[in-house]
Amino acid sequence: MFIGLRHIQRATRLSRFAGLPRAQYFQSAGSRSFSATAHYHQTTWRVGLAACVAFAALAGSSTILLESEQNVDDHYTDPETDISFPPKLKLASKVNLPTLTFLGAGVRRVSILQVKVYSVGIYADLSNPNVKITPDMTSEEKLTHIVQNTSCVIRIVPTRTTSYSHLRDAFMRNLQQRLVKAKKQGRLSVEDENEVQSPLRKLKSLFPTTSIEKHQNFDIFLPEPVPGKQRPLVFRDLGAVESDWVTNEFIMSYVDGMSPALKKEMLLRADRL
């Protein structure tokens, strides 16, 4: 069972769904899909986003991701954890949502003992016309361009049963470290720092004290950016924050090498794009 949260009234539309009245995620007959109705709703994520967004109700390995249709032999298996990732994530919906392509995966280690905490995989919509890879780009430039211009999913799969609060604390420490670094480098003004405090507090408040089971998928969705709107960061079952800075720094922490194994795999794959 997944956590039902209160519905937040404000909602808006994704740019690619212009012309649709509103949007709703819902659950029926054991599957979840996306349809046009009065408000953003869904069974596992009851979160309306004032910024821009239709978002994925990702709830476990067999929900809206059509992974069962893919050949298991095509899955990427993290050699350090034996956790596998499908080559594609397809969002089942009433409207045509994009297929997300696997960009890489790797283990996340913590502490001086280098304990394996989770495997993390990154997916992106490479069919988005906003993705414009050029031959002169380095692999790192390609990855940065992709995650900043199209829909993405960060899939976290714990190697052992852990708590949401453990993940929350790690996320918050990482974002605070990046905030301090950005200030030192002159990339974040005092005004900008003050503006991100509210979404940071919101992010911290999303996480319950319950546990997340070993090998349970925890998916974090980033819709494609919409001009003039804050880009949301949407956590399966929990809710969302709306902040360009938080969203960008969150995914860039993985691209920048928070998991060296993930970065290595992503660079190898980006080199072939």
PDB file of C-alpha atoms in Angstrom:
ATOM      1  CA  MET A   1       0.000   0.000   0.000  1.00  0.00           C
ATOM      2  CA  PHE A   2       1.141   3.507  -0.715  1.00  0.00           C
ATOM      3  CA  ILE A   3       0.651   6.753   1.138  1.00  0.00           C
ATOM      4  CA  GLY A   4      -2.339   8.937   0.221  1.00  0.00           C
ATOM      5  CA  LEU A   5      -1.599  12.639   0.644  1.00  0.00           C
ATOM      6  CA  ARG A   6      -3.889  15.627   0.733  1.00  0.00           C
ATOM      7  CA  HIS A   7      -4.821  17.164  -2.586  1.00  0.00           C
ATOM      8  CA  ILE A   8      -3.260  20.556  -3.241  1.00  0.00           C
ATOM      9  CA  GLN A   9      -5.748  22.707  -5.102  1.00  0.00           C
ATOM     10  CA  ARG A  10      -3.536  24.593  -7.493  1.00  0.00           C
ATOM     11  CA  ALA A  11      -2.711  22.832 -10.761  1.00  0.00           C
ATOM     12  CA  THR A  12      -1.642  23.659 -14.273  1.00  0.00           C
ATOM     13  CA  ARG A  13      -0.809  21.963 -17.524  1.00  0.00           C
ATOM     14  CA  LEU A  14       2.317  20.709 -19.143  1.00  0.00           C
ATOM     15  CA  SER A  15       3.208  22.647 -22.284  1.00  0.00           C
ATOM     16  CA  ARG A  16       2.913  19.571 -24.474  1.00  0.00           C
ATOM     17  CA  PHE A  17      -0.672  19.066 -23.253  1.00  0.00           C
ATOM     18  CA  ALA A  18      -1.856  22.499 -24.346  1.00  0.00           C
ATOM     19  CA  GLY A  19      -5.420  22.102 -25.506  1.00  0.00           C
ATOM     20  CA  LEU A  20      -6.315  19.464 -22.936  1.00  0.00           C
ATOM     21  CA  PRO A  21      -8.706  20.742 -20.254  1.00  0.00           C
ATOM     22  CA  ARG A  22      -6.852  19.418 -17.200  1.00  0.00           C
ATOM     23  CA  ALA A  23      -5.129  16.198 -16.263  1.00  0.00           C
ATOM     24  CA  GLN A  24      -5.633  13.338 -13.879  1.00  0.00           C
ATOM     25  CA  TYR A  25      -3.660  10.275 -12.887  1.00  0.00           C
ATOM     26  CA  PHE A  26      -5.831   7.515 -11.535  1.00  0.00           C
ATOM     27  CA  GLN A  27      -5.759   3.841 -10.712  1.00  0.00           C
ATOM     28  CA  SER A  28      -8.108   1.241 -12.157  1.00  0.00           C
ATOM     29  CA  ALA A  29      -8.019  -2.529 -12.572  1.00  0.00           C
ATOM     30  CA  GLY A  30      -4.566  -2.687 -11.065  1.00  0.00           C
ATOM     31  CA  SER A  31      -2.960  -0.176 -13.428  1.00  0.00           C
ATOM     32  CA  ARG A  32      -2.424   3.580 -13.436  1.00  0.00           C
ATOM     33  CA  SER A  33      -2.920   5.890 -16.363  1.00  0.00           C
ATOM     34  CA  PHE A  34      -3.324   9.527 -17.343  1.00  0.00           C
ATOM     35  CA  SER A  35      -6.563  11.147 -18.538  1.00  0.00           C
ATOM     36  CA  ALA A  36      -8.125  14.558 -19.134  1.00  0.00           C
ATOM     37  CA  THR A  37     -10.454  15.619 -16.288  1.00  0.00           C
ATOM     38  CA  ALA A  38     -11.109  18.462 -13.893  1.00  0.00           C
ATOM     39  CA  HIS A  39      -7.954  18.489 -11.745  1.00  0.00           C
ATOM     40  CA  TYR A  40      -4.617  16.786 -11.275  1.00  0.00           C
ATOM     41  CA  HIS A  41      -5.328  13.713  -9.179  1.00  0.00           C
ATOM     42  CA  GLN A  42      -3.896  10.270  -8.857  1.00  0.00           C
ATOM     43  CA  THR A  43      -4.109   7.450  -6.402  1.00  0.00           C
ATOM     44  CA  THR A  44      -0.587   7.454  -5.021  1.00  0.00           C
ATOM     45  CA  TRP A  45       0.533  11.069  -5.586  1.00  0.00           C
ATOM     46  CA  ARG A  46      -2.251  13.539  -4.787  1.00  0.00           C
ATOM     47  CA  VAL A  47      -0.215  16.610  -5.552  1.00  0.00           C
ATOM     48  CA  GLY A  48      -1.208  19.576  -7.723  1.00  0.00           C
ATOM     49  CA  LEU A  49       1.647  21.595  -9.191  1.00  0.00           C
ATOM     50  CA  ALA A  50       1.157  25.303  -9.740  1.00  0.00           C
ATOM     51  CA  ALA A  51       4.165  25.515 -12.000  1.00  0.00           C
ATOM     52  CA  CYS A  52       3.830  23.401 -15.081  1.00  0.00           C
ATOM     53  CA  VAL A  53       3.293  19.820 -14.658  1.00  0.00           C
ATOM     54  CA  ALA A  54       1.641  16.545 -15.301  1.00  0.00           C
ATOM     55  CA  PHE A  55       3.552  13.980 -13.313  1.00  0.00           C
ATOM     56  CA  ALA A  56       3.995  10.229 -13.054  1.00  0.00           C
ATOM     57  CA  ALA A  57       2.311   8.148 -10.354  1.00  0.00           C
ATOM     58  CA  LEU A  58       5.208   5.762 -10.063  1.00  0.00           C
ATOM     59  CA  ALA A  59       4.340   3.097  -7.524  1.00  0.00           C
ATOM     60  CA  GLY A  60       6.467  -0.003  -7.629  1.00  0.00           C
ATOM     61  CA  SER A  61       7.971  -2.064 -10.388  1.00  0.00           C
ATOM     62  CA  SER A  62       4.715  -2.987 -12.139  1.00  0.00           C
ATOM     63  CA  THR A  63       2.639   0.179 -12.012  1.00  0.00           C
ATOM     64  CA  ILE A  64       2.717   2.591 -14.915  1.00  0.00           C
ATOM     65  CA  LEU A  65       6.026   1.331 -16.267  1.00  0.00           C
ATOM     66  CA  LEU A  66       5.594  -1.316 -18.917  1.00  0.00           C
ATOM     67  CA  GLU A  67       8.737  -3.152 -17.869  1.00  0.00           C
ATOM     68  CA  SER A  68       7.220  -6.611 -18.225  1.00  0.00           C
ATOM     69  CA  GLU A  69       7.082  -6.145 -21.990  1.00  0.00           C
ATOM     70  CA  GLN A  70      10.851  -5.767 -22.218  1.00  0.00           C
ATOM     71  CA  ASN A  71      13.355  -8.567 -22.601  1.00  0.00           C
ATOM     72  CA  VAL A  72      15.070  -9.167 -19.271  1.00  0.00           C
ATOM     73  CA  ASP A  73      18.307  -9.791 -21.162  1.00  0.00           C
ATOM     74  CA  ASP A  74      18.229  -6.144 -22.258  1.00  0.00           C
ATOM     75  CA  HIS A  75      18.178  -4.866 -18.686  1.00  0.00           C
ATOM     76  CA  TYR A  76      21.299  -3.281 -17.255  1.00  0.00           C
ATOM     77  CA  THR A  77      22.429  -4.974 -14.050  1.00  0.00           C
ATOM     78  CA  ASP A  78      24.499  -2.985 -11.598  1.00  0.00           C
ATOM     79  CA  PRO A  79      27.568  -5.216 -11.135  1.00  0.00           C
ATOM     80  CA  GLU A  80      27.996  -4.122  -7.503  1.00  0.00           C
ATOM     81  CA  THR A  81      24.437  -4.780  -6.331  1.00  0.00           C
ATOM     82  CA  ASP A  82      22.833  -7.107  -8.925  1.00  0.00           C
ATOM     83  CA  ILE A  83      19.949  -4.626  -9.181  1.00  0.00           C
ATOM     84  CA  SER A  84      18.643  -4.384 -12.738  1.00  0.00           C
ATOM     85  CA  PHE A  85      17.249  -1.463 -14.720  1.00  0.00           C
ATOM     86  CA  PRO A  86      15.073  -1.749 -17.848  1.00  0.00           C
ATOM     87  CA  PRO A  87      16.328  -0.058 -21.025  1.00  0.00           C
ATOM     88  CA  LYS A  88      13.104   1.968 -21.351  1.00  0.00           C
ATOM     89  CA  LEU A  89      10.452   3.421 -19.052  1.00  0.00           C
ATOM     90  CA  LYS A  90       7.118   3.901 -20.785  1.00  0.00           C
ATOM     91  CA  LEU A  91       4.422   5.894 -19.029  1.00  0.00           C
ATOM     92  CA  ALA A  92       1.025   4.291 -19.699  1.00  0.00           C
ATOM     93  CA  SER A  93      -1.466   7.091 -20.278  1.00  0.00           C
ATOM     94  CA  LYS A  94      -4.584   8.326 -22.022  1.00  0.00           C
ATOM     95  CA  VAL A  95      -2.365  10.821 -23.809  1.00  0.00           C
ATOM     96  CA  ASN A  96       0.878  10.015 -25.555  1.00  0.00           C
ATOM     97  CA  LEU A  97       3.647  10.451 -23.010  1.00  0.00           C
ATOM     98  CA  PRO A  98       7.248   9.869 -24.080  1.00  0.00           C
ATOM     99  CA  THR A  99       9.356   6.785 -23.657  1.00  0.00           C
ATOM    100  CA  LEU A 100      12.279   7.457 -21.348  1.00  0.00           C
ATOM    101  CA  THR A 101      15.663   6.007 -22.263  1.00  0.00           C
ATOM    102  CA  PHE A 102      18.139   4.547 -19.797  1.00  0.00           C
ATOM    103  CA  LEU A 103      21.211   6.760 -19.443  1.00  0.00           C
ATOM    104  CA  GLY A 104      23.127   4.755 -16.854  1.00  0.00           C
ATOM    105  CA  ALA A 105      23.145   3.350 -13.332  1.00  0.00           C
ATOM    106  CA  GLY A 106      25.547   2.822 -10.472  1.00  0.00           C
ATOM    107  CA  VAL A 107      25.861   2.212  -6.765  1.00  0.00           C
ATOM    108  CA  ARG A 108      25.683   4.973  -4.169  1.00  0.00           C
ATOM    109  CA  ARG A 109      28.092   4.489  -1.267  1.00  0.00           C
ATOM    110  CA  VAL A 110      28.254   6.414   2.007  1.00  0.00           C
ATOM    111  CA  SER A 111      30.534   6.805   5.023  1.00  0.00           C
ATOM    112  CA  ILE A 112      34.181   5.980   5.411  1.00  0.00           C
ATOM    113  CA  LEU A 113      33.253   2.295   5.192  1.00  0.00           C
ATOM    114  CA  GLN A 114      31.814   2.843   1.703  1.00  0.00           C
ATOM    115  CA  VAL A 115      28.575   1.056   2.544  1.00  0.00           C
ATOM    116  CA  LYS A 116      26.391   0.307  -0.484  1.00  0.00           C
ATOM    117  CA  VAL A 117      23.143   2.169   0.175  1.00  0.00           C
ATOM    118  CA  TYR A 118      21.303   2.009  -3.135  1.00  0.00           C
ATOM    119  CA  SER A 119      21.645   1.675  -6.866  1.00  0.00           C
ATOM    120  CA  VAL A 120      20.502   4.682  -8.855  1.00  0.00           C
ATOM    121  CA  GLY A 121      19.519   4.857 -12.507  1.00  0.00           C
ATOM    122  CA  ILE A 122      18.800   7.886 -14.683  1.00  0.00           C
ATOM    123  CA  TYR A 123      16.304   8.001 -17.574  1.00  0.00           C
ATOM    124  CA  ALA A 124      15.480  10.798 -20.015  1.00  0.00           C
ATOM    125  CA  ASP A 125      13.176  11.558 -22.930  1.00  0.00           C
ATOM    126  CA  LEU A 126      15.661  11.667 -25.798  1.00  0.00           C
ATOM    127  CA  SER A 127      12.880  12.159 -28.351  1.00  0.00           C
ATOM    128  CA  ASN A 128      12.170  15.670 -27.063  1.00  0.00           C
ATOM    129  CA  PRO A 129      13.006  18.241 -29.787  1.00  0.00           C
ATOM    130  CA  ASN A 130      14.576  20.396 -27.083  1.00  0.00           C
ATOM    131  CA  VAL A 131      17.371  17.829 -26.878  1.00  0.00           C
ATOM    132  CA  LYS A 132      19.890  19.047 -29.429  1.00  0.00           C
ATOM    133  CA  ILE A 133      23.090  17.054 -29.210  1.00  0.00           C
ATOM    134  CA  THR A 134      25.903  18.369 -31.406  1.00  0.00           C
ATOM    135  CA  PRO A 135      29.154  16.617 -32.442  1.00  0.00           C
ATOM    136  CA  ASP A 136      31.316  19.165 -30.655  1.00  0.00           C
ATOM    137  CA  MET A 137      29.786  18.431 -27.228  1.00  0.00           C
ATOM    138  CA  THR A 138      31.751  16.457 -24.671  1.00  0.00           C
ATOM    139  CA  SER A 139      30.011  13.580 -22.905  1.00  0.00           C
ATOM    140  CA  GLU A 140      29.568  15.721 -19.781  1.00  0.00           C
ATOM    141  CA  GLU A 141      28.083  18.559 -21.835  1.00  0.00           C
ATOM    142  CA  LYS A 142      25.650  16.121 -23.450  1.00  0.00           C
ATOM    143  CA  LEU A 143      24.444  14.837 -20.091  1.00  0.00           C
ATOM    144  CA  THR A 144      24.031  18.323 -18.642  1.00  0.00           C
ATOM    145  CA  HIS A 145      22.143  19.456 -21.736  1.00  0.00           C
ATOM    146  CA  ILE A 146      19.821  16.441 -21.606  1.00  0.00           C
ATOM    147  CA  VAL A 147      18.817  16.624 -17.941  1.00  0.00           C
ATOM    148  CA  GLN A 148      18.274  20.384 -18.139  1.00  0.00           C
ATOM    149  CA  ASN A 149      16.035  20.259 -21.222  1.00  0.00           C
ATOM    150  CA  THR A 150      13.790  17.207 -21.110  1.00  0.00           C
ATOM    151  CA  SER A 151      11.749  14.942 -18.842  1.00  0.00           C
ATOM    152  CA  CYS A 152      13.818  12.689 -16.588  1.00  0.00           C
ATOM    153  CA  VAL A 153      13.364  10.013 -13.958  1.00  0.00           C
ATOM    154  CA  ILE A 154      15.800   9.207 -11.176  1.00  0.00           C
ATOM    155  CA  ARG A 155      15.175   5.654  -9.979  1.00  0.00           C
ATOM    156  CA  ILE A 156      16.572   4.749  -6.564  1.00  0.00           C
ATOM    157  CA  VAL A 157      16.568   1.097  -5.472  1.00  0.00           C
ATOM    158  CA  PRO A 158      17.782   0.439  -1.894  1.00  0.00           C
ATOM    159  CA  THR A 159      20.162  -2.464  -1.348  1.00  0.00           C
ATOM    160  CA  ARG A 160      18.590  -3.038   2.073  1.00  0.00           C
ATOM    161  CA  THR A 161      15.499  -1.884   3.930  1.00  0.00           C
ATOM    162  CA  THR A 162      15.970   1.720   4.945  1.00  0.00           C
ATOM    163  CA  SER A 163      13.821   4.675   5.958  1.00  0.00           C
ATOM    164  CA  TYR A 164      12.468   7.590   3.983  1.00  0.00           C
ATOM    165  CA  SER A 165      13.940   9.871   6.629  1.00  0.00           C
ATOM    166  CA  HIS A 166      17.390   8.424   5.915  1.00  0.00           C
ATOM    167  CA  LEU A 167      17.004   9.288   2.232  1.00  0.00           C
ATOM    168  CA  ARG A 168      15.609  12.707   3.148  1.00  0.00           C
ATOM    169  CA  ASP A 169      18.561  13.545   5.370  1.00  0.00           C
ATOM    170  CA  ALA A 170      21.014  12.529   2.654  1.00  0.00           C
ATOM    171  CA  PHE A 171      19.174  14.610   0.045  1.00  0.00           C
ATOM    172  CA  MET A 172      19.115  17.639   2.330  1.00  0.00           C
ATOM    173  CA  ARG A 173      22.807  17.370   3.229  1.00  0.00           C
ATOM    174  CA  ASN A 174      23.720  17.150  -0.421  1.00  0.00           C
ATOM    175  CA  LEU A 175      21.618  20.167  -1.398  1.00  0.00           C
ATOM    176  CA  GLN A 176      22.977  22.229   1.499  1.00  0.00           C
ATOM    177  CA  GLN A 177      26.529  21.374   0.444  1.00  0.00           C
ATOM    178  CA  ARG A 178      25.788  22.429  -3.114  1.00  0.00           C
ATOM    179  CA  LEU A 179      24.192  25.641  -1.847  1.00  0.00           C
ATOM    180  CA  VAL A 180      27.319  26.531   0.137  1.00  0.00           C
ATOM    181  CA  LYS A 181      29.508  25.741  -2.874  1.00  0.00           C
ATOM    182  CA  ALA A 182      27.341  27.865  -5.186  1.00  0.00           C
ATOM    183  CA  LYS A 183      27.593  30.803  -2.775  1.00  0.00           C
ATOM    184  CA  LYS A 184      31.379  30.522  -2.589  1.00  0.00           C
ATOM    185  CA  GLN A 185      31.601  30.422  -6.380  1.00  0.00           C
ATOM    186  CA  GLY A 186      29.343  33.452  -6.741  1.00  0.00           C
ATOM    187  CA  ARG A 187      26.627  31.479  -8.536  1.00  0.00           C
ATOM    188  CA  LEU A 188      23.968  32.140  -5.892  1.00  0.00           C
ATOM    189  CA  SER A 189      23.040  35.607  -4.670  1.00  0.00           C
ATOM    190  CA  VAL A 190      21.673  36.369  -1.212  1.00  0.00           C
ATOM    191  CA  GLU A 191      18.245  36.921  -2.767  1.00  0.00           C
ATOM    192  CA  ASP A 192      18.374  33.579  -4.574  1.00  0.00           C
ATOM    193  CA  GLU A 193      19.501  31.841  -1.401  1.00  0.00           C
ATOM    194  CA  ASN A 194      16.522  33.256   0.472  1.00  0.00           C
ATOM    195  CA  GLU A 195      14.160  32.143  -2.296  1.00  0.00           C
ATOM    196  CA  VAL A 196      15.266  28.511  -2.167  1.00  0.00           C
ATOM    197  CA  GLN A 197      14.748  28.185   1.589  1.00  0.00           C
ATOM    198  CA  SER A 198      11.001  27.632   1.254  1.00  0.00           C
ATOM    199  CA  PRO A 199      11.237  24.798  -1.321  1.00  0.00           C
ATOM    200  CA  LEU A 200      14.041  23.230   0.725  1.00  0.00           C
ATOM    201  CA  ARG A 201      11.784  23.221   3.788  1.00  0.00           C
ATOM    202  CA  LYS A 202       8.967  21.802   1.669  1.00  0.00           C
ATOM    203  CA  LEU A 203      11.207  19.018   0.406  1.00  0.00           C
ATOM    204  CA  LYS A 204      12.230  18.116   3.950  1.00  0.00           C
ATOM    205  CA  SER A 205       8.593  17.982   5.064  1.00  0.00           C
ATOM    206  CA  LEU A 206       7.537  15.526   2.340  1.00  0.00           C
ATOM    207  CA  PHE A 207       9.197  12.452   3.763  1.00  0.00           C
ATOM    208  CA  PRO A 208       7.415  10.186   6.275  1.00  0.00           C
ATOM    209  CA  THR A 209       9.100   8.169   9.008  1.00  0.00           C
ATOM    210  CA  THR A 210       8.104   4.865   7.424  1.00  0.00           C
ATOM    211  CA  SER A 211      10.526   2.439   5.818  1.00  0.00           C
ATOM    212  CA  ILE A 212      11.253   1.749   2.180  1.00  0.00           C
ATOM    213  CA  GLU A 213      11.844  -1.914   1.498  1.00  0.00           C
ATOM    214  CA  LYS A 214      14.898  -3.548  -0.002  1.00  0.00           C
ATOM    215  CA  HIS A 215      14.772  -3.455  -3.832  1.00  0.00           C
ATOM    216  CA  GLN A 216      11.636  -1.284  -3.821  1.00  0.00           C
ATOM    217  CA  ASN A 217      11.734   1.253  -6.652  1.00  0.00           C
ATOM    218  CA  PHE A 218      11.615   4.876  -5.533  1.00  0.00           C
ATOM    219  CA  ASP A 219      11.155   7.107  -8.567  1.00  0.00           C
ATOM    220  CA  ILE A 220      11.695  10.846  -8.761  1.00  0.00           C
ATOM    221  CA  PHE A 221      10.217  12.591 -11.787  1.00  0.00           C
ATOM    222  CA  LEU A 222      11.379  15.799 -13.435  1.00  0.00           C
ATOM    223  CA  PRO A 223       9.047  17.078 -16.181  1.00  0.00           C
ATOM    224  CA  GLU A 224      10.535  18.973 -19.064  1.00  0.00           C
ATOM    225  CA  PRO A 225      11.102  22.664 -18.300  1.00  0.00           C
ATOM    226  CA  VAL A 226       8.369  25.110 -19.265  1.00  0.00           C
ATOM    227  CA  PRO A 227       9.404  28.729 -19.939  1.00  0.00           C
ATOM    228  CA  GLY A 228       8.287  31.090 -17.207  1.00  0.00           C
ATOM    229  CA  LYS A 229       7.489  28.268 -14.757  1.00  0.00           C
ATOM    230  CA  GLN A 230       9.472  26.761 -11.907  1.00  0.00           C
ATOM    231  CA  ARG A 231      10.499  23.207 -12.762  1.00  0.00           C
ATOM    232  CA  PRO A 232       9.045  20.725 -10.250  1.00  0.00           C
ATOM    233  CA  LEU A 233      10.791  17.813  -8.589  1.00  0.00           C
ATOM    234  CA  VAL A 234       8.209  15.102  -7.926  1.00  0.00           C
ATOM    235  CA  PHE A 235       8.733  12.269  -5.450  1.00  0.00           C
ATOM    236  CA  ARG A 236       6.627   9.150  -5.903  1.00  0.00           C
ATOM    237  CA  ASP A 237       3.912   8.820  -3.248  1.00  0.00           C
ATOM    238  CA  LEU A 238       5.174  11.846  -1.334  1.00  0.00           C
ATOM    239  CA  GLY A 239       4.648  15.107  -3.195  1.00  0.00           C
ATOM    240  CA  ALA A 240       6.631  17.751  -5.030  1.00  0.00           C
ATOM    241  CA  VAL A 241       8.602  20.945  -4.723  1.00  0.00           C
ATOM    242  CA  GLU A 242       8.675  23.698  -7.327  1.00  0.00           C
ATOM    243  CA  SER A 243      12.073  25.316  -7.668  1.00  0.00           C
ATOM    244  CA  ASP A 244      14.398  25.568 -10.633  1.00  0.00           C
ATOM    245  CA  TRP A 245      17.398  25.682  -8.320  1.00  0.00           C
ATOM    246  CA  VAL A 246      16.415  22.682  -6.188  1.00  0.00           C
ATOM    247  CA  THR A 247      15.414  20.583  -9.193  1.00  0.00           C
ATOM    248  CA  ASN A 248      18.536  21.400 -11.185  1.00  0.00           C
ATOM    249  CA  GLU A 249      20.927  20.895  -8.269  1.00  0.00           C
ATOM    250  CA  PHE A 250      19.229  17.652  -7.268  1.00  0.00           C
ATOM    251  CA  ILE A 251      19.718  15.925 -10.610  1.00  0.00           C
ATOM    252  CA  MET A 252      23.071  17.564 -11.311  1.00  0.00           C
ATOM    253  CA  SER A 253      24.418  16.096  -8.077  1.00  0.00           C
ATOM    254  CA  TYR A 254      24.057  12.686  -9.720  1.00  0.00           C
ATOM    255  CA  VAL A 255      25.411  13.851 -13.077  1.00  0.00           C
ATOM    256  CA  ASP A 256      28.381  15.460 -11.311  1.00  0.00           C
ATOM    257  CA  GLY A 257      29.420  12.203  -9.688  1.00  0.00           C
ATOM    258  CA  MET A 258      27.683  11.669  -6.335  1.00  0.00           C
ATOM    259  CA  SER A 259      27.866   8.056  -7.489  1.00  0.00           C
ATOM    260  CA  PRO A 260      31.166   7.672  -9.392  1.00  0.00           C
ATOM    261  CA  ALA A 261      29.947   4.375 -10.851  1.00  0.00           C
ATOM    262  CA  LEU A 262      26.809   6.069 -12.192  1.00  0.00           C
ATOM    263  CA  LYS A 263      28.797   8.906 -13.727  1.00  0.00           C
ATOM    264  CA  LYS A 264      31.210   6.500 -15.398  1.00  0.00           C
ATOM    265  CA  GLU A 265      28.369   4.509 -16.967  1.00  0.00           C
ATOM    266  CA  MET A 266      26.525   7.642 -18.075  1.00  0.00           C
ATOM    267  CA  LEU A 267      29.639   9.111 -19.697  1.00  0.00           C
ATOM    268  CA  LEU A 268      30.218   5.893 -21.635  1.00  0.00           C
ATOM    269  CA  ARG A 269      26.661   5.925 -22.944  1.00  0.00           C
ATOM    270  CA  ALA A 270      26.657   9.667 -23.642  1.00  0.00           C
ATOM    271  CA  ASP A 271      29.770   9.239 -25.765  1.00  0.00           C
ATOM    272  CA  ARG A 272      27.672   7.164 -28.178  1.00  0.00           C
ATOM    273  CA  LEU A 273      24.893   9.742 -28.494  1.00  0.00           C
TER     274      LEU A 273
END
